N, CA, C and O atoms as a Tinker XYZ file with bonds, in Angstrom:
   408  protein
     1  N    159.454000  106.532000   83.412000    73     2
     2  CA   159.105000  105.132000   83.588000    64     1     3
     3  C    159.276000  104.713000   85.049000    63     2     4     5
     4  O    159.944000  103.729000   85.367000    81     3
     5  N    158.665000  105.476000   85.895000    73     3     6
     6  CA   158.721000  105.169000   87.328000    64     5     7
     7  C    157.622000  104.172000   87.655000    63     6     8     9
     8  O    156.443000  104.451000   87.441000    81     7
     9  N    158.001000  103.022000   88.167000    73     7    10
    10  CA   157.012000  101.985000   88.463000    64     9    11
    11  C    156.745000  101.965000   89.970000    63    10    12    13
    12  O    157.670000  101.879000   90.777000    81    11
    13  N    155.501000  102.043000   90.321000    73    11    14
    14  CA   155.135000  102.013000   91.734000    64    13    15
    15  C    154.387000  100.733000   92.027000    63    14    16    17
    16  O    153.509000  100.330000   91.265000    81    15
    17  N    154.726000  100.102000   93.111000    73    15    18
    18  CA   154.061000   98.869000   93.519000    64    17    19
    19  C    153.331000   99.118000   94.822000    63    18    20    21
    20  O    153.951000   99.347000   95.860000    81    19
    21  N    152.018000   99.071000   94.762000    73    19    22
    22  CA   151.204000   99.284000   95.950000    64    21    23
    23  C    150.722000   97.978000   96.558000    63    22    24    25
    24  O    150.050000   97.991000   97.589000    81    23
    25  N    151.049000   96.861000   95.944000    73    23    26
    26  CA   150.525000   95.568000   96.401000    64    25    27
    27  C    151.065000   95.181000   97.777000    63    26    28    29
    28  O    150.410000   94.431000   98.500000    81    27
    29  N    152.234000   95.672000   98.150000    73    27    30
    30  CA   152.828000   95.297000   99.437000    64    29    31
    31  C    152.295000   96.129000  100.595000    63    30    32    33
    32  O    152.611000   95.858000  101.754000    81    31
    33  N    151.484000   97.148000  100.287000    73    31    34
    34  CA   151.019000   98.044000  101.328000    64    33    35
    35  C    149.622000   97.716000  101.846000    63    34    36    37
    36  O    148.988000   98.555000  102.486000    81    35
    37  N    149.142000   96.517000  101.579000    73    35    38
    38  CA   147.784000   96.195000  102.020000    64    37    39
    39  C    147.765000   95.962000  103.520000    63    38    40    41
    40  O    148.448000   95.081000  104.041000    81    39
    41  N    146.969000   96.772000  104.200000    73    39    42
    42  CA   146.822000   96.633000  105.648000    64    41    43
    43  C    145.416000   96.159000  106.003000    63    42    44    45
    44  O    145.122000   95.842000  107.155000    81    43
    45  N    144.569000   96.117000  105.001000    73    43    46
    46  CA   143.159000   95.849000  105.248000    64    45    47
    47  C    142.730000   94.423000  105.002000    63    46    48    49
    48  O    143.231000   93.491000  105.630000    81    47
    49  N    141.805000   94.261000  104.090000    73    47    50
    50  CA   141.080000   93.008000  103.856000    64    49    51
    51  C    141.969000   91.774000  103.822000    63    50    52    53
    52  O    141.691000   90.796000  104.516000    81    51
    53  N    143.021000   91.803000  103.035000    73    51    54
    54  CA   143.851000   90.611000  102.890000    64    53    55
    55  C    144.611000   90.276000  104.171000    63    54    56    57
    56  O    144.944000   89.117000  104.420000    81    55
    57  N    144.883000   91.301000  104.982000    73    55    58
    58  CA   145.604000   91.062000  106.235000    64    57    59
    59  C    144.713000   90.453000  107.310000    63    58    60    61
    60  O    145.190000   89.720000  108.176000    81    59
    61  N    143.424000   90.754000  107.253000    73    59    62
    62  CA   142.508000   90.271000  108.290000    64    61    63
    63  C    142.325000   88.761000  108.237000    63    62    64    65
    64  O    141.991000   88.139000  109.246000    81    63
    65  N    142.539000   88.179000  107.084000    73    63    66
    66  CA   142.408000   86.728000  106.955000    64    65    67
    67  C    143.477000   85.975000  107.697000    63    66    68    69
    68  O    143.313000   84.786000  107.973000    81    67
    69  N    144.576000   86.635000  108.033000    73    67    70
    70  CA   145.691000   85.976000  108.726000    64    69    71
    71  C    145.528000   85.976000  110.244000    63    70    72    73
    72  O    146.343000   85.392000  110.959000    81    71
    73  N    144.482000   86.626000  110.730000    73    71    74
    74  CA   144.302000   86.747000  112.183000    64    73    75
    75  C    143.553000   85.538000  112.741000    63    74    76    77
    76  O    142.323000   85.535000  112.786000    81    75
    77  N    144.275000   84.538000  113.156000    73    75    78
    78  CA   143.625000   83.363000  113.731000    64    77    79
    79  C    144.298000   82.857000  114.999000    63    78    80    81
    80  O    143.899000   81.824000  115.536000    81    79
    81  N    145.309000   83.566000  115.486000    73    79    82
    82  CA   145.962000   83.152000  116.737000    64    81    83
    83  C    145.527000   84.097000  117.855000    63    82    84    85
    84  O    145.391000   85.301000  117.640000    81    83
    85  N    145.314000   83.551000  119.033000    73    83    86
    86  CA   144.867000   84.361000  120.164000    64    85    87
    87  C    146.047000   84.733000  121.041000    63    86    88    89
    88  O    146.867000   83.883000  121.389000    81    87
    89  N    146.128000   86.003000  121.395000    73    87    90
    90  CA   147.187000   86.464000  122.284000    64    89    91
    91  C    146.703000   86.477000  123.727000    63    90    92    93
    92  O    147.490000   86.258000  124.648000    81    91
    93  N    145.414000   86.732000  123.929000    73    91    94
    94  CA   144.871000   86.842000  125.279000    64    93    95
    95  C    143.829000   85.761000  125.551000    63    94    96    97
    96  O    143.081000   85.353000  124.663000    81    95
    97  N    143.804000   85.307000  126.813000    73    95    98
    98  CA   142.783000   84.372000  127.271000    64    97    99
    99  C    142.210000   84.901000  128.578000    63    98   100   101
   100  O    142.618000   85.965000  129.044000    81    99
   101  N    141.272000   84.173000  129.176000    73    99   102
   102  CA   140.626000   84.695000  130.378000    64   101   103
   103  C    141.581000   84.683000  131.578000    63   102   104   105
   104  O    142.368000   83.755000  131.761000    81   103
   105  N    141.488000   85.733000  132.380000    73   103   106
   106  CA   142.359000   85.916000  133.546000    64   105   107
   107  C    141.779000   85.171000  134.740000    63   106   108   109
   108  O    140.570000   85.219000  134.964000    81   107
   109  N    142.624000   84.477000  135.516000    73   107   110
   110  CA   142.131000   83.759000  136.702000    64   109   111
   111  C    141.574000   84.685000  137.781000    63   110   112   113
   112  O    140.690000   84.287000  138.540000    81   111
   113  N    142.084000   85.918000  137.856000    73   111   114
   114  CA   141.647000   86.835000  138.916000    64   113   115
   115  C    140.450000   87.688000  138.523000    63   114   116   117
   116  O    139.446000   87.707000  139.236000    81   115
   117  N    140.541000   88.398000  137.394000    73   115   118
   118  CA   139.454000   89.331000  137.055000    64   117   119
   119  C    138.444000   88.746000  136.077000    63   118   120   121
   120  O    137.344000   89.281000  135.945000    81   119
   121  N    138.790000   87.660000  135.388000    73   119   122
   122  CA   137.854000   87.008000  134.492000    64   121   123
   123  C    137.754000   87.624000  133.110000    63   122   124   125
   124  O    137.032000   87.111000  132.256000    81   123
   125  N    138.466000   88.717000  132.878000    73   123   126
   126  CA   138.430000   89.340000  131.554000    64   125   127
   127  C    139.332000   88.570000  130.596000    63   126   128   129
   128  O    140.231000   87.845000  131.023000    81   127
   129  N    139.083000   88.733000  129.295000    73   127   130
   130  CA   139.931000   88.084000  128.289000    64   129   131
   131  C    141.149000   88.976000  128.080000    63   130   132   133
   132  O    141.334000   89.534000  126.999000    81   131
   133  N    141.976000   89.109000  129.109000    73   131   134
   134  CA   143.096000   90.047000  129.090000    64   133   135
   135  C    144.403000   89.413000  129.541000    63   134   136   137
   136  O    145.412000   90.105000  129.677000    81   135
   137  N    144.396000   88.109000  129.774000    73   135   138
   138  CA   145.612000   87.433000  130.246000    64   137   139
   139  C    146.449000   87.026000  129.041000    63   138   140   141
   140  O    146.024000   86.198000  128.236000    81   139
   141  N    147.645000   87.612000  128.919000    73   139   142
   142  CA   148.520000   87.373000  127.772000    64   141   143
   143  C    149.180000   86.003000  127.895000    63   142   144   145
   144  O    149.827000   85.703000  128.899000    81   143
   145  N    149.010000   85.171000  126.859000    73   143   146
   146  CA   149.537000   83.808000  126.871000    64   145   147
   147  C    151.041000   83.765000  127.097000    63   146   148   149
   148  O    151.522000   83.077000  127.998000    81   147
   149  N    151.781000   84.503000  126.276000    73   147   150
   150  CA   153.238000   84.401000  126.316000    64   149   151
   151  C    153.840000   85.180000  127.478000    63   150   152   153
   152  O    154.785000   84.714000  128.116000    81   151
   153  N    153.303000   86.357000  127.754000    73   151   154
   154  CA   153.834000   87.156000  128.865000    64   153   155
   155  C    153.389000   86.621000  130.215000    63   154   156   157
   156  O    154.059000   86.853000  131.221000    81   155
   157  N    152.259000   85.904000  130.253000    73   155   158
   158  CA   151.663000   85.385000  131.487000    64   157   159
   159  C    151.312000   86.514000  132.459000    63   158   160   161
   160  O    151.481000   86.379000  133.671000    81   159
   161  N    150.825000   87.621000  131.913000    73   159   162
   162  CA   150.420000   88.776000  132.714000    64   161   163
   163  C    149.081000   89.282000  132.186000    63   162   164   165
   164  O    148.854000   89.319000  130.977000    81   163
   165  N    148.203000   89.669000  133.098000    73   163   166
   166  CA   146.908000   90.218000  132.698000    64   165   167
   167  C    147.060000   91.706000  132.415000    63   166   168   169
   168  O    147.627000   92.444000  133.221000    81   167
   169  N    146.554000   92.141000  131.272000    73   167   170
   170  CA   146.671000   93.551000  130.891000    64   169   171
   171  C    145.637000   94.411000  131.600000    63   170   172   173
   172  O    145.736000   95.637000  131.573000    81   171
   173  N    144.647000   93.792000  132.235000    73   171   174
   174  CA   143.612000   94.557000  132.917000    64   173   175
   175  C    143.899000   94.712000  134.403000    63   174   176   177
   176  O    143.889000   95.830000  134.920000    81   175
   177  N    144.158000   93.599000  135.101000    73   175   178
   178  CA   144.327000   93.675000  136.559000    64   177   179
   179  C    145.773000   93.490000  137.005000    63   178   180   181
   180  O    146.087000   93.715000  138.174000    81   179
   181  N    146.662000   93.081000  136.093000    73   179   182
   182  CA   148.069000   92.943000  136.439000    64   181   183
   183  C    148.440000   91.612000  137.067000    63   182   184   185
   184  O    149.577000   91.432000  137.502000    81   183
   185  N    147.492000   90.665000  137.123000    73   183   186
   186  CA   147.784000   89.334000  137.662000    64   185   187
   187  C    148.985000   88.750000  136.922000    63   186   188   189
   188  O    149.046000   88.909000  135.702000    81   187
   189  N    149.941000   88.090000  137.567000    73   187   190
   190  CA   149.988000   87.553000  138.930000    64   189   191
   191  C    150.569000   88.497000  139.980000    63   190   192   193
   192  O    150.893000   88.047000  141.079000    81   191
   193  N    150.712000   89.774000  139.684000    73   191   194
   194  CA   151.197000   90.724000  140.682000    64   193   195
   195  C    150.224000   90.788000  141.859000    63   194   196   197
   196  O    149.009000   90.722000  141.669000    81   195
   197  N    150.752000   90.914000  143.059000    73   195   198
   198  CA   149.909000   90.939000  144.255000    64   197   199
   199  C    149.009000   92.176000  144.278000    63   198   200   201
   200  O    147.870000   92.116000  144.740000    81   199
   201  N    149.535000   93.299000  143.775000    73   199   202
   202  CA   148.755000   94.532000  143.755000    64   201   203
   203  C    147.941000   94.612000  142.468000    63   202   204   205
   204  O    148.402000   94.215000  141.398000    81   203
   205  N    146.717000   95.135000  142.592000    73   203   206
   206  CA   145.860000   95.312000  141.424000    64   205   207
   207  C    146.399000   96.446000  140.552000    63   206   208   209
   208  O    146.862000   97.464000  141.066000    81   207
   209  N    146.336000   96.264000  139.240000    73   207   210
   210  CA   146.784000   97.298000  138.315000    64   209   211
   211  C    145.748000   98.406000  138.293000    63   210   212   213
   212  O    144.562000   98.153000  138.082000    81   211
   213  N    146.202000   99.653000  138.514000    73   211   214
   214  CA   145.280000  100.784000  138.491000    64   213   215
   215  C    146.045000  102.062000  138.194000    63   214   216   217
   216  O    147.115000  102.311000  138.748000    81   215
   217  N    145.473000  102.867000  137.306000    73   215   218
   218  CA   146.105000  104.113000  136.889000    64   217   219
   219  C    145.072000  105.233000  136.931000    63   218   220   221
   220  O    143.922000  105.049000  136.531000    81   219
   221  N    145.492000  106.385000  137.417000    73   219   222
   222  CA   144.581000  107.517000  137.534000    64   221   223
   223  C    144.251000  108.168000  136.196000    63   222   224   225
   224  O    143.317000  108.965000  136.113000    81   223
   225  N    145.010000  107.835000  135.142000    73   223   226
   226  CA   144.698000  108.413000  133.841000    64   225   227
   227  C    143.468000  107.770000  133.209000    63   226   228   229
   228  O    142.969000  108.252000  132.192000    81   227
   229  N    142.978000  106.684000  133.805000    73   227   230
   230  CA   141.767000  106.059000  133.284000    64   229   231
   231  C    140.689000  106.065000  134.362000    63   230   232   233
   232  O    140.550000  105.103000  135.117000    81   231
   233  N    139.928000  107.154000  134.428000    73   231   234
   234  CA   138.904000  107.293000  135.464000    64   233   235
   235  C    137.794000  106.267000  135.312000    63   234   236   237
   236  O    137.259000  105.775000  136.305000    81   235
   237  N    137.451000  105.948000  134.089000    73   235   238
   238  CA   136.355000  105.015000  133.855000    64   237   239
   239  C    136.739000  103.604000  134.326000    63   238   240   241
   240  O    135.902000  102.879000  134.865000    81   239
   241  N    137.989000  103.225000  134.125000    73   239   242
   242  CA   138.452000  101.901000  134.566000    64   241   243
   243  C    138.459000  101.816000  136.092000    63   242   244   245
   244  O    138.146000  100.769000  136.660000    81   243
   245  N    138.818000  102.920000  136.755000    73   243   246
   246  CA   138.792000  102.950000  138.218000    64   245   247
   247  C    137.370000  102.808000  138.718000    63   246   248   249
   248  O    137.111000  102.116000  139.703000    81   247
   249  N    136.451000  103.466000  138.035000    73   247   250
   250  CA   135.040000  103.448000  138.421000    64   249   251
   251  C    134.450000  102.049000  138.340000    63   250   252   253
   252  O    133.582000  101.685000  139.133000    81   251
   253  N    134.924000  101.271000  137.383000    73   251   254
   254  CA   134.358000   99.938000  137.174000    64   253   255
   255  C    134.652000   98.993000  138.326000    63   254   256   257
   256  O    133.856000   98.097000  138.606000    81   255
   257  N    135.786000   99.178000  139.002000    73   255   258
   258  CA   136.123000   98.225000  140.048000    64   257   259
   259  C    136.517000   98.890000  141.369000    63   258   260   261
   260  O    137.343000   98.363000  142.114000    81   259
   261  N    135.921000  100.053000  141.653000    73   259   262
   262  CA   136.220000  100.738000  142.892000    64   261   263
   263  C    135.307000  100.244000  144.002000    63   262   264   265
   264  O    134.479000   99.359000  143.789000    81   263
   265  N    135.464000  100.821000  145.185000    73   263   266
   266  CA   134.652000  100.451000  146.336000    64   265   267
   267  C    133.180000  100.728000  146.049000    63   266   268   269
   268  O    132.823000  101.812000  145.589000    81   267
   269  N    132.339000   99.749000  146.320000    73   267   270
   270  CA   130.912000   99.918000  146.078000    64   269   271
   271  C    130.417000   99.188000  144.849000    63   270   272   273
   272  O    129.215000   99.186000  144.582000    81   271
   273  N    131.316000   98.561000  144.085000    73   271   274
   274  CA   130.887000   97.840000  142.897000    64   273   275
   275  C    130.676000   96.359000  143.189000    63   274   276   277
   276  O    130.115000   95.634000  142.367000    81   275
   277  N    131.125000   95.912000  144.355000    73   275   278
   278  CA   130.964000   94.505000  144.723000    64   277   279
   279  C    129.866000   94.333000  145.758000    63   278   280   281
   280  O    128.930000   95.131000  145.820000    81   279
   281  N    129.984000   93.291000  146.569000    73   279   282
   282  CA   128.943000   92.997000  147.557000    64   281   283
   283  C    129.027000   93.902000  148.778000    63   282   284   285
   284  O    128.012000   94.164000  149.423000    81   283
   285  N    130.223000   94.381000  149.105000    73   283   286
   286  CA   130.453000   95.226000  150.290000    64   285   287
   287  C    129.913000   94.556000  151.556000    63   286   288   289
   288  O    129.141000   95.160000  152.300000    81   287
   289  N    130.327000   93.292000  151.802000    73   287   290
   290  CA   129.796000   92.525000  152.926000    64   289   291
   291  C    130.031000   93.232000  154.264000    63   290   292   293
   292  O    129.194000   93.149000  155.163000    81   291
   293  N    131.163000   93.926000  154.399000    73   291   294
   294  CA   131.471000   94.623000  155.643000    64   293   295
   295  C    130.942000   96.055000  155.614000    63   294   296   297
   296  O    130.325000   96.520000  156.573000    81   295
   297  N    131.192000   96.751000  154.494000    73   295   298
   298  CA   130.913000   98.183000  154.424000    64   297   299
   299  C    129.431000   98.527000  154.463000    63   298   300   301
   300  O    129.058000   99.582000  154.977000    81   299
   301  N    128.568000   97.642000  153.921000    73   299   302
   302  CA   127.170000   98.042000  153.793000    64   301   303
   303  C    126.448000   98.117000  155.128000    63   302   304   305
   304  O    125.396000   98.749000  155.223000    81   303
   305  N    126.992000   97.485000  156.162000    73   303   306
   306  CA   126.339000   97.536000  157.479000    64   305   307
   307  C    126.945000   98.608000  158.387000    63   306   308   309
   308  O    126.463000   98.815000  159.500000    81   307
   309  N    127.996000   99.292000  157.926000    73   307   310
   310  CA   128.696000  100.270000  158.776000    64   309   311
   311  C    127.836000  101.443000  159.224000    63   310   312   313
   312  O    127.865000  101.767000  160.412000    81   311
   313  N    127.070000  102.104000  158.353000    73   311   314
   314  CA   126.293000  103.268000  158.819000    64   313   315
   315  C    125.322000  102.914000  159.942000    63   314   316   317
   316  O    125.162000  103.675000  160.897000    81   315
   317  N    124.678000  101.760000  159.822000    73   315   318
   318  CA   123.723000  101.333000  160.857000    64   317   319
   319  C    124.455000  101.014000  162.160000    63   318   320   321
   320  O    123.999000  101.395000  163.238000    81   319
   321  N    125.585000  100.320000  162.066000    73   319   322
   322  CA   126.326000   99.962000  163.279000    64   321   323
   323  C    126.928000  101.196000  163.947000    63   322   324   325
   324  O    126.996000  101.270000  165.174000    81   323
   325  N    127.363000  102.165000  163.140000    73   323   326
   326  CA   127.907000  103.408000  163.672000    64   325   327
   327  C    126.833000  104.181000  164.431000    63   326   328   329
   328  O    127.088000  104.726000  165.506000    81   327
   329  N    125.640000  104.222000  163.865000    73   327   330
   330  CA   124.516000  104.931000  164.464000    64   329   331
   331  C    124.216000  104.391000  165.869000    63   330   332   333
   332  O    123.830000  105.144000  166.763000    81   331
   333  N    124.398000  103.090000  166.048000    73   331   334
   334  CA   124.123000  102.452000  167.333000    64   333   335
   335  C    125.366000  102.285000  168.199000    63   334   336   337
   336  O    125.339000  101.539000  169.178000    81   335
   337  N    126.438000  102.960000  167.857000    73   335   338
   338  CA   127.637000  102.941000  168.687000    64   337   339
   339  C    128.391000  101.620000  168.657000    63   338   340   341
   340  O    129.085000  101.299000  169.622000    81   339
   341  N    128.280000  100.850000  167.592000    73   339   342
   342  CA   128.980000   99.576000  167.427000    64   341   343
   343  C    128.716000   98.618000  168.583000    63   342   344   345
   344  O    129.611000   97.891000  169.017000    81   343
   345  N    127.479000   98.624000  169.078000    73   343   346
   346  CA   127.144000   97.705000  170.175000    64   345   347
   347  C    127.061000   96.280000  169.636000    63   346   348   349
   348  O    126.663000   96.049000  168.495000    81   347
   349  N    127.450000   95.327000  170.494000    73   347   350
   350  CA   127.406000   93.919000  170.104000    64   349   351
   351  C    126.992000   93.071000  171.287000    63   350   352   353
   352  O    127.273000   93.413000  172.435000    81   351
   353  N    126.329000   91.972000  171.009000    73   351   354
   354  CA   125.983000   91.003000  172.052000    64   353   355
   355  C    124.863000   91.440000  172.972000    63   354   356   357
   356  O    124.692000   90.849000  174.038000    81   355
   357  N    124.083000   92.464000  172.598000    73   355   358
   358  CA   122.967000   92.918000  173.442000    64   357   359
   359  C    121.656000   92.562000  172.762000    63   358   360   361
   360  O    121.615000   92.320000  171.556000    81   359
   361  N    120.604000   92.533000  173.532000    73   359   362
   362  CA   119.277000   92.232000  173.009000    64   361   363
   363  C    118.485000   93.537000  172.932000    63   362   364   365
   364  O    118.447000   94.298000  173.899000    81   363
   365  N    117.872000   93.790000  171.818000    73   363   366
   366  CA   117.070000   95.012000  171.659000    64   365   367
   367  C    115.846000   94.943000  172.561000    63   366   368   369
   368  O    115.238000   93.883000  172.706000    81   367
   369  N    115.481000   96.080000  173.172000    73   367   370
   370  CA   114.289000   96.112000  174.017000    64   369   371
   371  C    113.040000   95.934000  173.159000    63   370   372   373
   372  O    112.980000   96.432000  172.035000    81   371
   373  N    112.052000   95.231000  173.685000    73   371   374
   374  CA   110.819000   95.042000  172.923000    64   373   375
   375  C    110.072000   96.364000  172.870000    63   374   376   377
   376  O    110.219000   97.210000  173.752000    81   375
   377  N    109.271000   96.532000  171.829000    73   375   378
   378  CA   108.556000   97.797000  171.617000    64   377   379
   379  C    107.546000   98.063000  172.737000    63   378   380   381
   380  O    107.299000   99.214000  173.097000    81   379
   381  N    106.966000   96.993000  173.282000    73   379   382
   382  CA   105.953000   97.160000  174.341000    64   381   383
   383  C    106.576000   97.720000  175.630000    63   382   384   385
   384  O    106.023000   98.619000  176.262000    81   383
   385  N    107.743000   97.166000  176.003000    73   383   386
   386  CA   108.425000   97.625000  177.225000    64   385   387
   387  C    108.939000   99.049000  177.039000    63   386   388   389
   388  O    108.811000   99.887000  177.931000    81   387
   389  N    109.520000   99.312000  175.874000    73   387   390
   390  CA   110.062000  100.640000  175.599000    64   389   391
   391  C    108.959000  101.694000  175.603000    63   390   392   393
   392  O    109.192000  102.823000  176.037000    81   391
   393  N    107.760000  101.347000  175.127000    73   391   394
   394  CA   106.652000  102.293000  175.077000    64   393   395
   395  C    106.077000  102.559000  176.466000    63   394   396   397
   396  O    105.633000  103.674000  176.742000    81   395
   397  N    106.077000  101.556000  177.342000    73   395   398
   398  CA   105.498000  101.692000  178.695000    64   397   399
   399  C    106.388000  102.587000  179.555000    63   398   400   401
   400  O    105.885000  103.347000  180.384000    81   399
   401  N    107.713000  102.503000  179.362000    73   399   402
   402  CA   108.640000  103.299000  180.174000    64   401   403
   403  C    108.531000  104.783000  179.842000    63   402   404   405
   404  O    108.690000  105.625000  180.726000    81   403
   405  N    108.269000  105.108000  178.609000    73   403   406
   406  CA   108.271000  106.507000  178.178000    64   405   407
   407  C    107.003000  107.241000  178.491000    63   406   408
   408  O    106.882000  108.426000  178.178000    81   407
């Protein structure tokens, strides 16, 4: 006469109805829904820490926000400026004058 009660072991359907509180909201720095309300820390970027959260065990996460994924306002002009020796404040010679000299 061993009685087993399985009613307390429900992890599925009946438990899902109780999920109505949010633990995470949008992060001020990265914009993902990863900022923990109670801890006040972002699980994605580590805000409010000054350093960005990054781990080498997640290559795909590094790829998403590495160099080259943003606007690269400084970096995108580097190859051209390097080619010309980082010259500044000069006026390019007109094509007509340059052609006549050669």
